[in-house]
Coordinates of C-alpha atoms in Angstrom, one line a residue:
X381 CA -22.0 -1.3 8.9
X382 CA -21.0 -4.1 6.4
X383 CA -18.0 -3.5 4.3
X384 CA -18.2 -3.9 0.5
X385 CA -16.0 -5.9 -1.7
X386 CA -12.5 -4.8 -1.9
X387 CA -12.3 -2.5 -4.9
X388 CA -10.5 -4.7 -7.2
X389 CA -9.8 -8.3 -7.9
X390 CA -7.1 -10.0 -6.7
X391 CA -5.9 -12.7 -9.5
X392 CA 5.0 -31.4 14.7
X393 CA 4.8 -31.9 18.7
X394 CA 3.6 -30.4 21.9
X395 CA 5.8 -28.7 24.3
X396 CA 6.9 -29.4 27.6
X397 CA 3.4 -29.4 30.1
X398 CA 5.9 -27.2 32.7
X399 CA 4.7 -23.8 32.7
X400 CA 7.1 -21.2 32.6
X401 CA 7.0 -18.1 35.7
X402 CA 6.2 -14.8 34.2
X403 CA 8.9 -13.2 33.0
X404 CA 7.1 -9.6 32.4
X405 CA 4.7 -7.5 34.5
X406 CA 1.4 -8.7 32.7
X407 CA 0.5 -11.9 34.8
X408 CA -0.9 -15.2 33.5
X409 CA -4.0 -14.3 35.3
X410 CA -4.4 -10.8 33.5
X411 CA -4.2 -12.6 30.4
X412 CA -6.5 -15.6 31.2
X413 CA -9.4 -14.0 33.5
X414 CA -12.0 -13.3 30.9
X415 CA -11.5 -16.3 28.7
X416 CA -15.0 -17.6 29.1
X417 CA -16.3 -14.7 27.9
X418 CA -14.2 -14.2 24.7
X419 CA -16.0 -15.5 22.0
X420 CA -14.3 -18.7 19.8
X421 CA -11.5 -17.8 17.1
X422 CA -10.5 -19.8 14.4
X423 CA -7.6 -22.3 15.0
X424 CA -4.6 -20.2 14.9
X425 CA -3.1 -23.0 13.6
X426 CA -3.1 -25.9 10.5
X427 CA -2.9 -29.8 11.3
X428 CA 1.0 -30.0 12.7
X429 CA 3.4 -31.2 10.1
X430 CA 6.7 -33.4 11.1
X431 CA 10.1 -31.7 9.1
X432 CA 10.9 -32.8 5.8
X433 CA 14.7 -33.7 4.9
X434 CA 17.2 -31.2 5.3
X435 CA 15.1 -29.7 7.9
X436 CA 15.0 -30.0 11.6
X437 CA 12.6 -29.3 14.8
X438 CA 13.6 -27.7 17.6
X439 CA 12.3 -25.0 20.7
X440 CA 14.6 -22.0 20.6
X441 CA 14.9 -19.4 22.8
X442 CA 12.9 -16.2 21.2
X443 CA 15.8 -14.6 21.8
X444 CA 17.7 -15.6 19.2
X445 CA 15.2 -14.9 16.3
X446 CA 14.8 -12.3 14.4
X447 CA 11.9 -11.3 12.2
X448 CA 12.0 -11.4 8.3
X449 CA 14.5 -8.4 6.4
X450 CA 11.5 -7.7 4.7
X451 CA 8.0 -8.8 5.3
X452 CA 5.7 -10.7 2.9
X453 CA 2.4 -9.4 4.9
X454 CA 3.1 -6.0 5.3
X455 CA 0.8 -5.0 8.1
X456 CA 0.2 -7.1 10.9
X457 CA -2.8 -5.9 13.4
X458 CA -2.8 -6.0 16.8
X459 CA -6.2 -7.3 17.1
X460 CA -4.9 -10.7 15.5
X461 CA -1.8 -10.9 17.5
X462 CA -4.0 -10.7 20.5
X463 CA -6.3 -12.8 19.0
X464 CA -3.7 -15.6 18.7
X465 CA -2.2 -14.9 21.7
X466 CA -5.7 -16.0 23.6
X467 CA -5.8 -19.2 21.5
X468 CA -2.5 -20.2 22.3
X469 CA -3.5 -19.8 26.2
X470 CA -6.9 -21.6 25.3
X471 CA -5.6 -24.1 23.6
X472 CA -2.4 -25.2 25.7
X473 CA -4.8 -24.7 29.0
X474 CA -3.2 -21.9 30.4
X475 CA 0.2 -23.0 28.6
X476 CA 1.2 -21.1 25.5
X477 CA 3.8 -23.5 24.2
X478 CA 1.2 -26.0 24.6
X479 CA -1.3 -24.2 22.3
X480 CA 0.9 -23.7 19.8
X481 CA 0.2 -26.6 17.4
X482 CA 2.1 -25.4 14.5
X483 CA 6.2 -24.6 14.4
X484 CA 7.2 -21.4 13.1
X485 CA 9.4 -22.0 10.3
X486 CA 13.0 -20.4 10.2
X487 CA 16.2 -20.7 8.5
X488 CA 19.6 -20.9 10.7
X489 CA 22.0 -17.9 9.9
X490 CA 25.8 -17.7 10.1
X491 CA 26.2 -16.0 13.2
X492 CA 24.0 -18.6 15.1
X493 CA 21.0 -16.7 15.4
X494 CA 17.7 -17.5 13.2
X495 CA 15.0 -15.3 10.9
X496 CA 11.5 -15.9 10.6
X497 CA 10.4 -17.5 7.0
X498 CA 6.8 -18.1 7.6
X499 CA 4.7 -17.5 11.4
X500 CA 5.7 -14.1 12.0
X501 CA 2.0 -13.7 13.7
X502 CA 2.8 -16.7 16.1
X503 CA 5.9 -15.6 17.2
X504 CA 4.0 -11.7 17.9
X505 CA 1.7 -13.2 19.6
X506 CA 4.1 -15.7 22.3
X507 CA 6.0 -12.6 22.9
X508 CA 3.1 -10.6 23.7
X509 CA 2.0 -13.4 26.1
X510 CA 5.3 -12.6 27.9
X511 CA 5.2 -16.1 30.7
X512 CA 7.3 -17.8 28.1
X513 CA 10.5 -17.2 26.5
X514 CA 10.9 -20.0 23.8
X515 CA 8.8 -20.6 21.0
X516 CA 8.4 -24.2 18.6
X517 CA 10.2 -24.3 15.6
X518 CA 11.1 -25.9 12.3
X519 CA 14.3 -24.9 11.6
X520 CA 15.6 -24.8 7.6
X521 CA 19.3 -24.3 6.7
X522 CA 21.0 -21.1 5.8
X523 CA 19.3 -19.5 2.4
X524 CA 19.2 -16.4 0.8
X525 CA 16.7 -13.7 1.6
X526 CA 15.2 -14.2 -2.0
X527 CA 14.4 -18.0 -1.2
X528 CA 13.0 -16.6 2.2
X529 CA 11.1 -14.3 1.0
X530 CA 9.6 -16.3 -1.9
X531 CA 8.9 -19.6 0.6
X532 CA 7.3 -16.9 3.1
X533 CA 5.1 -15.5 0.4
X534 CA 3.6 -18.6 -1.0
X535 CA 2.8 -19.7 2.8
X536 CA 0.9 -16.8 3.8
X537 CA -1.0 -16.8 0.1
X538 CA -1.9 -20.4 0.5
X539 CA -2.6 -20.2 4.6
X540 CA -4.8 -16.6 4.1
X541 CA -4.3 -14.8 0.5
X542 CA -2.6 -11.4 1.2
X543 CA -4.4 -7.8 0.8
X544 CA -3.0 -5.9 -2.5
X545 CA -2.0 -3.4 -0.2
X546 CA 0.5 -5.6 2.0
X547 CA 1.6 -7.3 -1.7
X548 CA 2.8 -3.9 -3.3
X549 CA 4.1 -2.1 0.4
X550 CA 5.9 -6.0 1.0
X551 CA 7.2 -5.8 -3.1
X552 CA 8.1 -2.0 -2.6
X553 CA 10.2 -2.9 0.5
X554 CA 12.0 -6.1 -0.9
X555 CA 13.2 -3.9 -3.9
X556 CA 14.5 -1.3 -1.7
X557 CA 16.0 -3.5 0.4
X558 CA 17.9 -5.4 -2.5
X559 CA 16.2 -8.5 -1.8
X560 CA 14.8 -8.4 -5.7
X561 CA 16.8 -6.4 -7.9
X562 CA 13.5 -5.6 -10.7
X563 CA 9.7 -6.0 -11.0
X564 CA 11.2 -8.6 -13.3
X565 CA 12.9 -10.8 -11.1
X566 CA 9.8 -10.6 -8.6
X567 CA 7.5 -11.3 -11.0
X568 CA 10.0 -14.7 -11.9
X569 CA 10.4 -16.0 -8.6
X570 CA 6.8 -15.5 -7.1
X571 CA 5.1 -15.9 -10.4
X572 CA 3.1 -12.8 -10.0
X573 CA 1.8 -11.2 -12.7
X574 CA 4.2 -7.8 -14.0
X575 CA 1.1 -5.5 -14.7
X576 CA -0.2 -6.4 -11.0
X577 CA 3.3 -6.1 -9.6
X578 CA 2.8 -2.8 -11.0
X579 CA -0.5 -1.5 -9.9
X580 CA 0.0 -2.3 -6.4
X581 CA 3.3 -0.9 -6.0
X582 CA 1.6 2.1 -6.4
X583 CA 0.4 2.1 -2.4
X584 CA 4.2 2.8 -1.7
X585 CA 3.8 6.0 -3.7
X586 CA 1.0 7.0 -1.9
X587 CA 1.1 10.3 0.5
X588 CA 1.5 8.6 4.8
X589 CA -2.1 10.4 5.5
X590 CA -4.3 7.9 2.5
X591 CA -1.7 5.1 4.1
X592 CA -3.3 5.5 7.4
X593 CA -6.3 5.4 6.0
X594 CA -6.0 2.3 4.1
X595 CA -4.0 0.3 6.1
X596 CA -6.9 -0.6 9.1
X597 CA -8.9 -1.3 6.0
X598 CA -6.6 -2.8 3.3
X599 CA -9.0 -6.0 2.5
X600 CA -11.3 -2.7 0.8
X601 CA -8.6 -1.2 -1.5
X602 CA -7.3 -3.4 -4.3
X603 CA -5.4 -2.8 -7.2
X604 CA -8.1 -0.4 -9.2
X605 CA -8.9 1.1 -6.6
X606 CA -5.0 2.1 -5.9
X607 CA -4.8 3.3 -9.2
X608 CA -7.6 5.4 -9.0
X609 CA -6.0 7.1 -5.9
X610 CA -2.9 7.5 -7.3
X611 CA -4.5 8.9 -10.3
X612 CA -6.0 11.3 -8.3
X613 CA -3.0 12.4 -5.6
X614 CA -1.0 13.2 -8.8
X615 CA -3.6 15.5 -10.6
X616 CA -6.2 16.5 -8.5
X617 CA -4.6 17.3 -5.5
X618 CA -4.1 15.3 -1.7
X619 CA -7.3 16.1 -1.0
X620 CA -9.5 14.1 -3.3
X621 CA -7.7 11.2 -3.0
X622 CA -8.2 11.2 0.6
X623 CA -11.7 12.1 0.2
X624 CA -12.5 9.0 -2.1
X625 CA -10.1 6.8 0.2
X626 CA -12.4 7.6 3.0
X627 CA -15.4 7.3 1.3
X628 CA -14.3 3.6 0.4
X629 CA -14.1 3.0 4.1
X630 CA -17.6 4.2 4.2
X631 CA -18.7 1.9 1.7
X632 CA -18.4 3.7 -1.8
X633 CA -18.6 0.5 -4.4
X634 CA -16.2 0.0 -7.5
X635 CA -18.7 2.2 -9.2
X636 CA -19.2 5.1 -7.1
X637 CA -15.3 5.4 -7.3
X638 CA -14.9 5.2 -11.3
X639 CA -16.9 8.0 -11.3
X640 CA -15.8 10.5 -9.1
X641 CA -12.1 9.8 -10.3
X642 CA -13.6 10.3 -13.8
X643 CA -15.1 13.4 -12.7
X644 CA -11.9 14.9 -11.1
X645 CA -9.8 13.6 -13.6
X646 CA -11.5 15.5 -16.4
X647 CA -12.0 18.1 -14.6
X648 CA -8.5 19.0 -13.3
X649 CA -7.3 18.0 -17.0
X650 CA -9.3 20.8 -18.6
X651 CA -11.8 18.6 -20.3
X652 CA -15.2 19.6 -20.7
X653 CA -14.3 23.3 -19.8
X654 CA -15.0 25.7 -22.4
X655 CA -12.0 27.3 -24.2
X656 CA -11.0 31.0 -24.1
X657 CA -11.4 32.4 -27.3
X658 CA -8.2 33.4 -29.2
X659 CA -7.9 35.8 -32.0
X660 CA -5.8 37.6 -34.3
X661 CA -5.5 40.8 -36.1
X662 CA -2.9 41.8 -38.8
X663 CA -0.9 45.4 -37.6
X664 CA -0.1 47.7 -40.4
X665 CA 1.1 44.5 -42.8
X666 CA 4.6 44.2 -40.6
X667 CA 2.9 41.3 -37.2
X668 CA -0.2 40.5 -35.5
X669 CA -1.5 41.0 -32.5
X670 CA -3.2 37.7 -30.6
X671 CA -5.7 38.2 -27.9
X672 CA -8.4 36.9 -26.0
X673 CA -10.3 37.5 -22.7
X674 CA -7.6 36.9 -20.8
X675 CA -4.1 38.4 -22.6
X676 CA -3.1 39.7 -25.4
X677 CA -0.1 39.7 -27.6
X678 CA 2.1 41.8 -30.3
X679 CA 4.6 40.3 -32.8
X680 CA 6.5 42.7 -35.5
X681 CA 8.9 42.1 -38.4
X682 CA 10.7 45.7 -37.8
X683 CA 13.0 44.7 -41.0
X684 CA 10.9 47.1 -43.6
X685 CA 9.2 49.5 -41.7
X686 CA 8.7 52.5 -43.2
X687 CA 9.3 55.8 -42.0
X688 CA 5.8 56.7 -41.2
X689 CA 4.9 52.9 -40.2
X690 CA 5.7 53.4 -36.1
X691 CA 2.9 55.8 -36.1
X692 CA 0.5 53.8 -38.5
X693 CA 1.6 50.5 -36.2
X694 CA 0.3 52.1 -32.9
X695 CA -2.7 53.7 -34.3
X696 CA -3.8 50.3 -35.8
X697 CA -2.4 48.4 -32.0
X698 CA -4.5 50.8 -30.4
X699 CA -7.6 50.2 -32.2
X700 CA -7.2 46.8 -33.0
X701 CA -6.9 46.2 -28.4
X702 CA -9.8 48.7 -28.0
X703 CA -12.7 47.0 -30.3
X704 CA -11.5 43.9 -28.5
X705 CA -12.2 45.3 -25.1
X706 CA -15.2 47.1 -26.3
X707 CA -16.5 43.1 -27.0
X708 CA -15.6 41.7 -24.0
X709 CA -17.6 44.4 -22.2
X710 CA -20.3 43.8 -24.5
X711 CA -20.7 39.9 -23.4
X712 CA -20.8 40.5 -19.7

Protein backbone atom coordinates (compact mmCIF):
# COMPACT_ATOMS: atom_id res chain seq x y z
CA UNK A 1 0.00 0.00 0.00
CA UNK A 2 1.48 3.56 -0.52
CA UNK A 3 1.10 6.04 2.17
CA UNK A 4 -0.38 9.56 1.49
CA UNK A 5 0.96 12.84 2.42
CA UNK A 6 1.09 13.54 5.94
CA UNK A 7 -2.05 15.37 6.83
CA UNK A 8 -0.66 18.75 7.31
CA UNK A 9 2.23 20.98 6.31
CA UNK A 10 5.07 21.29 8.14
CA UNK A 11 6.43 25.04 7.77
CA UNK A 12 36.54 13.76 12.26
CA UNK A 13 38.72 10.33 12.23
CA UNK A 14 38.46 6.59 12.17
CA UNK A 15 38.94 4.53 15.10
CA UNK A 16 41.39 2.19 16.11
CA UNK A 17 41.30 -1.03 13.25
CA UNK A 18 41.54 -3.47 16.76
CA UNK A 19 38.33 -5.07 17.13
CA UNK A 20 36.95 -5.33 20.34
CA UNK A 21 35.82 -9.19 21.88
CA UNK A 22 32.12 -9.31 22.40
CA UNK A 23 31.13 -8.13 25.39
CA UNK A 24 27.27 -9.45 25.18
CA UNK A 25 25.71 -12.79 24.16
CA UNK A 26 24.83 -11.70 20.49
CA UNK A 27 28.14 -12.61 18.55
CA UNK A 28 29.74 -10.60 15.71
CA UNK A 29 28.87 -13.39 13.54
CA UNK A 30 24.94 -13.23 14.50
CA UNK A 31 25.03 -9.72 13.55
CA UNK A 32 27.16 -9.98 10.30
CA UNK A 33 25.88 -13.41 8.61
CA UNK A 34 23.27 -12.11 6.30
CA UNK A 35 24.92 -8.86 5.25
CA UNK A 36 25.03 -9.76 1.63
CA UNK A 37 21.70 -10.12 1.51
CA UNK A 38 20.48 -6.89 3.21
CA UNK A 39 19.75 -4.54 0.80
CA UNK A 40 21.89 -0.97 0.75
CA UNK A 41 20.88 1.88 3.35
CA UNK A 42 21.63 5.37 3.09
CA UNK A 43 24.89 6.59 4.83
CA UNK A 44 24.19 6.69 8.36
CA UNK A 45 26.32 9.33 8.38
CA UNK A 46 27.34 13.17 6.80
CA UNK A 47 31.05 13.98 5.47
CA UNK A 48 33.15 13.90 9.03
CA UNK A 49 33.73 17.30 10.37
CA UNK A 50 37.10 18.14 12.58
CA UNK A 51 35.93 20.24 16.10
CA UNK A 52 35.54 23.81 16.01
CA UNK A 53 37.20 25.97 18.95
CA UNK A 54 36.10 25.44 22.29
CA UNK A 55 35.34 21.90 21.37
CA UNK A 56 37.25 18.73 21.50
CA UNK A 57 37.33 14.99 19.98
CA UNK A 58 37.68 12.23 21.85
CA UNK A 59 36.39 8.03 22.14
CA UNK A 60 34.59 7.71 25.45
CA UNK A 61 33.63 4.85 27.11
CA UNK A 62 29.59 4.55 26.44
CA UNK A 63 29.46 4.15 29.81
CA UNK A 64 29.71 7.39 30.83
CA UNK A 65 26.99 8.98 28.56
CA UNK A 66 23.88 9.64 29.13
CA UNK A 67 21.02 10.33 26.67
CA UNK A 68 19.44 13.84 26.33
CA UNK A 69 16.93 15.12 29.63
CA UNK A 70 14.56 15.49 27.02
CA UNK A 71 14.61 14.40 23.50
CA UNK A 72 14.30 16.63 20.35
CA UNK A 73 13.04 13.44 18.14
CA UNK A 74 10.64 12.00 20.31
CA UNK A 75 10.30 8.51 18.92
CA UNK A 76 13.10 6.67 17.80
CA UNK A 77 12.30 3.19 15.82
CA UNK A 78 13.89 0.20 16.20
CA UNK A 79 14.00 -0.51 12.53
CA UNK A 80 16.49 2.55 12.19
CA UNK A 81 18.64 1.71 15.07
CA UNK A 82 19.09 -1.65 13.46
CA UNK A 83 19.35 -0.21 10.37
CA UNK A 84 22.34 1.87 11.47
CA UNK A 85 23.64 -0.67 13.44
CA UNK A 86 24.30 -2.91 10.06
CA UNK A 87 25.96 0.20 8.36
CA UNK A 88 28.20 0.78 11.02
CA UNK A 89 29.32 -3.17 10.69
CA UNK A 90 29.35 -2.61 6.81
CA UNK A 91 31.02 0.25 6.74
CA UNK A 92 33.96 -0.38 9.34
CA UNK A 93 34.24 -4.18 7.72
CA UNK A 94 33.07 -5.95 10.57
CA UNK A 95 34.36 -2.99 12.93
CA UNK A 96 31.66 -0.75 14.29
CA UNK A 97 33.87 2.08 15.47
CA UNK A 98 35.28 1.88 12.15
CA UNK A 99 31.97 2.59 10.43
CA UNK A 100 31.12 5.26 12.33
CA UNK A 101 32.12 8.26 10.26
CA UNK A 102 30.50 10.86 12.19
CA UNK A 103 31.09 11.83 16.15
CA UNK A 104 28.24 12.05 18.28
CA UNK A 105 28.18 15.38 19.71
CA UNK A 106 28.04 15.83 23.65
CA UNK A 107 28.57 18.35 26.22
CA UNK A 108 30.85 17.41 29.40
CA UNK A 109 28.80 17.71 32.80
CA UNK A 110 30.07 18.47 36.29
CA UNK A 111 30.21 15.26 37.68
CA UNK A 112 32.44 13.91 34.84
CA UNK A 113 30.03 12.04 32.90
CA UNK A 114 28.61 13.44 29.36
CA UNK A 115 24.86 13.86 27.64
CA UNK A 116 24.00 13.39 24.17
CA UNK A 117 23.29 16.80 22.18
CA UNK A 118 22.94 15.51 18.71
CA UNK A 119 23.43 11.34 17.53
CA UNK A 120 21.19 9.81 19.91
CA UNK A 121 20.48 7.14 16.86
CA UNK A 122 24.29 6.39 16.65
CA UNK A 123 24.92 5.92 20.01
CA UNK A 124 21.38 3.24 19.95
CA UNK A 125 22.63 1.65 17.51
CA UNK A 126 26.74 0.89 18.84
CA UNK A 127 25.11 -0.26 21.94
CA UNK A 128 22.80 -2.58 20.22
CA UNK A 129 25.85 -3.93 18.36
CA UNK A 130 27.18 -4.88 21.87
CA UNK A 131 31.25 -6.11 20.53
CA UNK A 132 32.14 -2.55 21.48
CA UNK A 133 32.00 -0.50 24.40
CA UNK A 134 33.25 3.08 23.35
CA UNK A 135 31.78 5.23 20.90
CA UNK A 136 33.45 8.51 18.74
CA UNK A 137 32.82 11.74 19.97
CA UNK A 138 32.90 15.53 19.78
CA UNK A 139 32.86 16.65 23.01
CA UNK A 140 31.32 20.49 23.87
CA UNK A 141 31.83 22.14 27.31
CA UNK A 142 29.29 22.25 30.02
CA UNK A 143 25.86 24.16 28.85
CA UNK A 144 22.56 24.34 29.93
CA UNK A 145 19.81 21.89 28.88
CA UNK A 146 18.06 24.92 26.99
CA UNK A 147 21.36 25.40 24.68
CA UNK A 148 21.20 21.51 24.41
CA UNK A 149 18.17 21.08 23.53
CA UNK A 150 18.03 24.03 21.04
CA UNK A 151 21.62 22.92 19.27
CA UNK A 152 20.02 19.23 19.25
CA UNK A 153 16.85 20.47 17.58
CA UNK A 154 18.30 22.43 14.73
CA UNK A 155 20.68 19.26 13.96
CA UNK A 156 18.10 16.81 13.59
CA UNK A 157 15.77 19.49 11.47
CA UNK A 158 18.61 20.22 9.19
CA UNK A 159 20.15 16.40 9.10
CA UNK A 160 16.18 14.84 8.59
CA UNK A 161 13.21 17.47 9.45
CA UNK A 162 11.30 16.09 12.37
CA UNK A 163 7.52 14.48 12.27
CA UNK A 164 4.90 17.17 14.00
CA UNK A 165 4.29 14.45 16.17
CA UNK A 166 7.93 14.02 17.76
CA UNK A 167 7.98 18.22 17.68
CA UNK A 168 4.84 18.66 19.96
CA UNK A 169 5.45 15.14 22.26
CA UNK A 170 9.63 16.59 22.37
CA UNK A 171 7.99 20.53 23.12
CA UNK A 172 5.39 18.88 25.57
CA UNK A 173 8.29 17.02 27.50
CA UNK A 174 10.81 19.99 27.63
CA UNK A 175 7.99 22.16 29.26
CA UNK A 176 7.38 19.64 31.79
CA UNK A 177 10.67 19.01 32.43
CA UNK A 178 11.55 22.78 33.02
CA UNK A 179 13.82 22.85 30.24
CA UNK A 180 11.49 25.86 28.67
CA UNK A 181 9.50 27.66 31.10
CA UNK A 182 6.45 28.87 28.10
CA UNK A 183 5.40 28.24 24.53
CA UNK A 184 6.94 31.68 24.51
CA UNK A 185 10.37 30.99 25.31
CA UNK A 186 10.28 27.88 22.94
CA UNK A 187 8.99 29.61 20.29
CA UNK A 188 12.22 32.42 21.05
CA UNK A 189 14.93 30.04 21.15
CA UNK A 190 14.01 27.56 18.34
CA UNK A 191 12.30 30.15 16.22
CA UNK A 192 9.25 28.05 15.80
CA UNK A 193 6.28 29.47 15.07
CA UNK A 194 3.67 30.00 18.49
CA UNK A 195 0.45 28.98 16.61
CA UNK A 196 2.45 25.67 15.43
CA UNK A 197 4.00 25.27 18.85
CA UNK A 198 0.48 25.12 19.65
CA UNK A 199 -1.19 22.74 17.33
CA UNK A 200 1.22 20.08 17.85
CA UNK A 201 1.35 20.11 21.37
CA UNK A 202 -1.90 18.84 21.17
CA UNK A 203 -0.45 15.04 20.43
CA UNK A 204 0.49 15.17 24.25
CA UNK A 205 -3.12 15.59 24.98
CA UNK A 206 -4.13 12.82 23.08
CA UNK A 207 -5.62 9.52 24.83
CA UNK A 208 -2.21 6.52 24.97
CA UNK A 209 -4.56 4.19 22.52
CA UNK A 210 -4.58 7.14 19.21
CA UNK A 211 -0.66 7.58 20.50
CA UNK A 212 0.02 4.02 19.57
CA UNK A 213 -1.58 4.44 16.64
CA UNK A 214 0.20 7.43 15.44
CA UNK A 215 3.37 6.93 16.60
CA UNK A 216 4.60 3.86 13.93
CA UNK A 217 3.06 6.31 11.55
CA UNK A 218 3.81 9.86 12.72
CA UNK A 219 5.31 11.03 9.05
CA UNK A 220 1.07 10.73 8.21
CA UNK A 221 -0.28 12.95 11.07
CA UNK A 222 0.65 16.61 10.95
CA UNK A 223 -0.57 19.50 12.62
CA UNK A 224 -4.33 19.61 11.06
CA UNK A 225 -4.64 16.47 11.22
CA UNK A 226 -3.87 16.63 15.24
CA UNK A 227 -6.33 19.13 15.51
CA UNK A 228 -8.92 17.39 13.97
CA UNK A 229 -8.27 14.41 16.46
CA UNK A 230 -8.26 16.32 19.23
CA UNK A 231 -11.35 18.03 18.10
CA UNK A 232 -12.92 14.90 17.95
CA UNK A 233 -11.53 13.05 21.40
CA UNK A 234 -13.00 16.12 23.21
CA UNK A 235 -16.59 16.06 21.60
CA UNK A 236 -17.38 13.14 19.94
CA UNK A 237 -16.09 10.68 22.04
CA UNK A 238 -12.51 8.19 22.03
CA UNK A 239 -13.90 6.36 19.56
CA UNK A 240 -14.08 8.56 16.49
CA UNK A 241 -10.98 9.87 16.96
CA UNK A 242 -9.50 6.45 16.83
CA UNK A 243 -11.58 5.54 14.08
CA UNK A 244 -10.32 8.57 11.74
CA UNK A 245 -6.68 8.02 13.22
CA UNK A 246 -6.83 4.55 11.84
CA UNK A 247 -8.37 5.36 8.77
CA UNK A 248 -5.30 7.89 8.13
CA UNK A 249 -3.10 4.87 8.48
CA UNK A 250 -5.21 3.34 5.80
CA UNK A 251 -4.82 6.07 3.58
CA UNK A 252 -7.80 8.61 4.25
CA UNK A 253 -6.46 12.08 2.44
CA UNK A 254 -6.65 15.65 4.08
CA UNK A 255 -10.05 15.67 2.62
CA UNK A 256 -11.60 12.60 3.55
CA UNK A 257 -10.67 13.66 7.23
CA UNK A 258 -12.12 17.41 7.05
CA UNK A 259 -15.16 15.80 6.38
CA UNK A 260 -15.87 13.18 8.68
CA UNK A 261 -14.63 15.62 11.60
CA UNK A 262 -17.15 18.06 10.12
CA UNK A 263 -19.66 15.56 10.12
CA UNK A 264 -19.16 14.43 13.82
CA UNK A 265 -18.45 17.71 14.99
CA UNK A 266 -21.93 18.98 13.91
CA UNK A 267 -23.41 16.29 14.73
CA UNK A 268 -22.33 15.82 18.42
CA UNK A 269 -22.78 19.81 18.72
CA UNK A 270 -26.58 19.55 17.87
CA UNK A 271 -26.26 21.21 14.56
CA UNK A 272 -28.49 20.23 11.82
CA UNK A 273 -30.82 18.27 14.29
CA UNK A 274 -34.20 19.54 14.39
CA UNK A 275 -35.33 21.29 17.58
CA UNK A 276 -38.01 20.16 20.06
CA UNK A 277 -40.78 22.27 19.98
CA UNK A 278 -41.40 24.45 23.06
CA UNK A 279 -44.56 26.21 24.12
CA UNK A 280 -46.37 28.13 26.44
CA UNK A 281 -49.76 28.60 27.93
CA UNK A 282 -50.93 31.26 30.43
CA UNK A 283 -52.67 29.40 33.80
CA UNK A 284 -55.61 31.25 35.22
CA UNK A 285 -53.66 34.91 34.79
CA UNK A 286 -51.23 34.12 38.01
CA UNK A 287 -47.88 31.68 35.62
CA UNK A 288 -47.46 29.58 32.69
CA UNK A 289 -46.91 26.45 31.97
CA UNK A 290 -43.93 25.46 29.25
CA UNK A 291 -43.91 22.26 27.48
CA UNK A 292 -42.86 20.34 24.73
CA UNK A 293 -42.52 16.64 23.66
CA UNK A 294 -40.24 15.94 26.02
CA UNK A 295 -41.12 17.94 29.59
CA UNK A 296 -43.15 20.23 30.69
CA UNK A 297 -43.18 22.95 33.23
CA UNK A 298 -45.34 25.16 35.78
CA UNK A 299 -44.47 28.70 37.19
CA UNK A 300 -47.03 30.73 39.62
CA UNK A 301 -47.03 34.09 41.21
CA UNK A 302 -49.18 32.76 44.35
CA UNK A 303 -49.04 36.57 45.76
CA UNK A 304 -52.89 37.41 44.56
CA UNK A 305 -54.59 34.34 44.22
CA UNK A 306 -57.91 34.43 44.88
CA UNK A 307 -59.87 32.24 46.92
CA UNK A 308 -61.46 30.24 44.30
CA UNK A 309 -58.16 30.58 41.94
CA UNK A 310 -56.37 26.96 43.34
CA UNK A 311 -59.32 25.29 41.78
CA UNK A 312 -59.59 27.42 38.57
CA UNK A 313 -55.45 27.03 38.43
CA UNK A 314 -55.69 23.10 38.30
CA UNK A 315 -58.61 22.90 36.05
CA UNK A 316 -56.89 25.23 33.44
CA UNK A 317 -53.07 22.94 34.34
CA UNK A 318 -55.10 20.00 33.62
CA UNK A 319 -56.42 20.97 30.47
CA UNK A 320 -53.82 23.17 29.27
CA UNK A 321 -51.16 19.31 29.81
CA UNK A 322 -54.03 17.27 28.19
CA UNK A 323 -54.61 19.05 24.65
CA UNK A 324 -50.81 18.99 24.58
CA UNK A 325 -50.66 15.26 24.96
CA UNK A 326 -53.75 14.85 22.88
CA UNK A 327 -51.17 16.64 19.89
CA UNK A 328 -48.38 14.73 20.46
CA UNK A 329 -50.42 11.55 19.99
CA UNK A 330 -51.92 13.05 17.06
CA UNK A 331 -48.24 13.47 15.21
CA UNK A 332 -47.15 9.92 15.76
Amino acid sequence: MTRGRPLGVDQFQRGPSRLPKPSGSVSLEDLVRNFDEQAPSPAPDSPAKLPTQGESFDILSMELIDEPKVRPRWHYSTTDVERMALDFLRVGDGNPLNGQITPITVFAKPDGRYEVIDGLTRLKAMRSIQVTDTIKAVIKPAMSAADAYRMGFDANEARTSMSDYDRGMSFHAALEQGVFASQDEIAQSLGVNKSLISMVLKFSKLDVSLLEIIESNKTLFGSTAVDRIHALQERAGLDKAKFAATKITEGWSQQKLREYATKQLEHSSGKGRKRASSNSRPIAGVGKIKFNDKAFSVALDLTNLPADGIARMAEEVERVLLNHLSQMRDTD
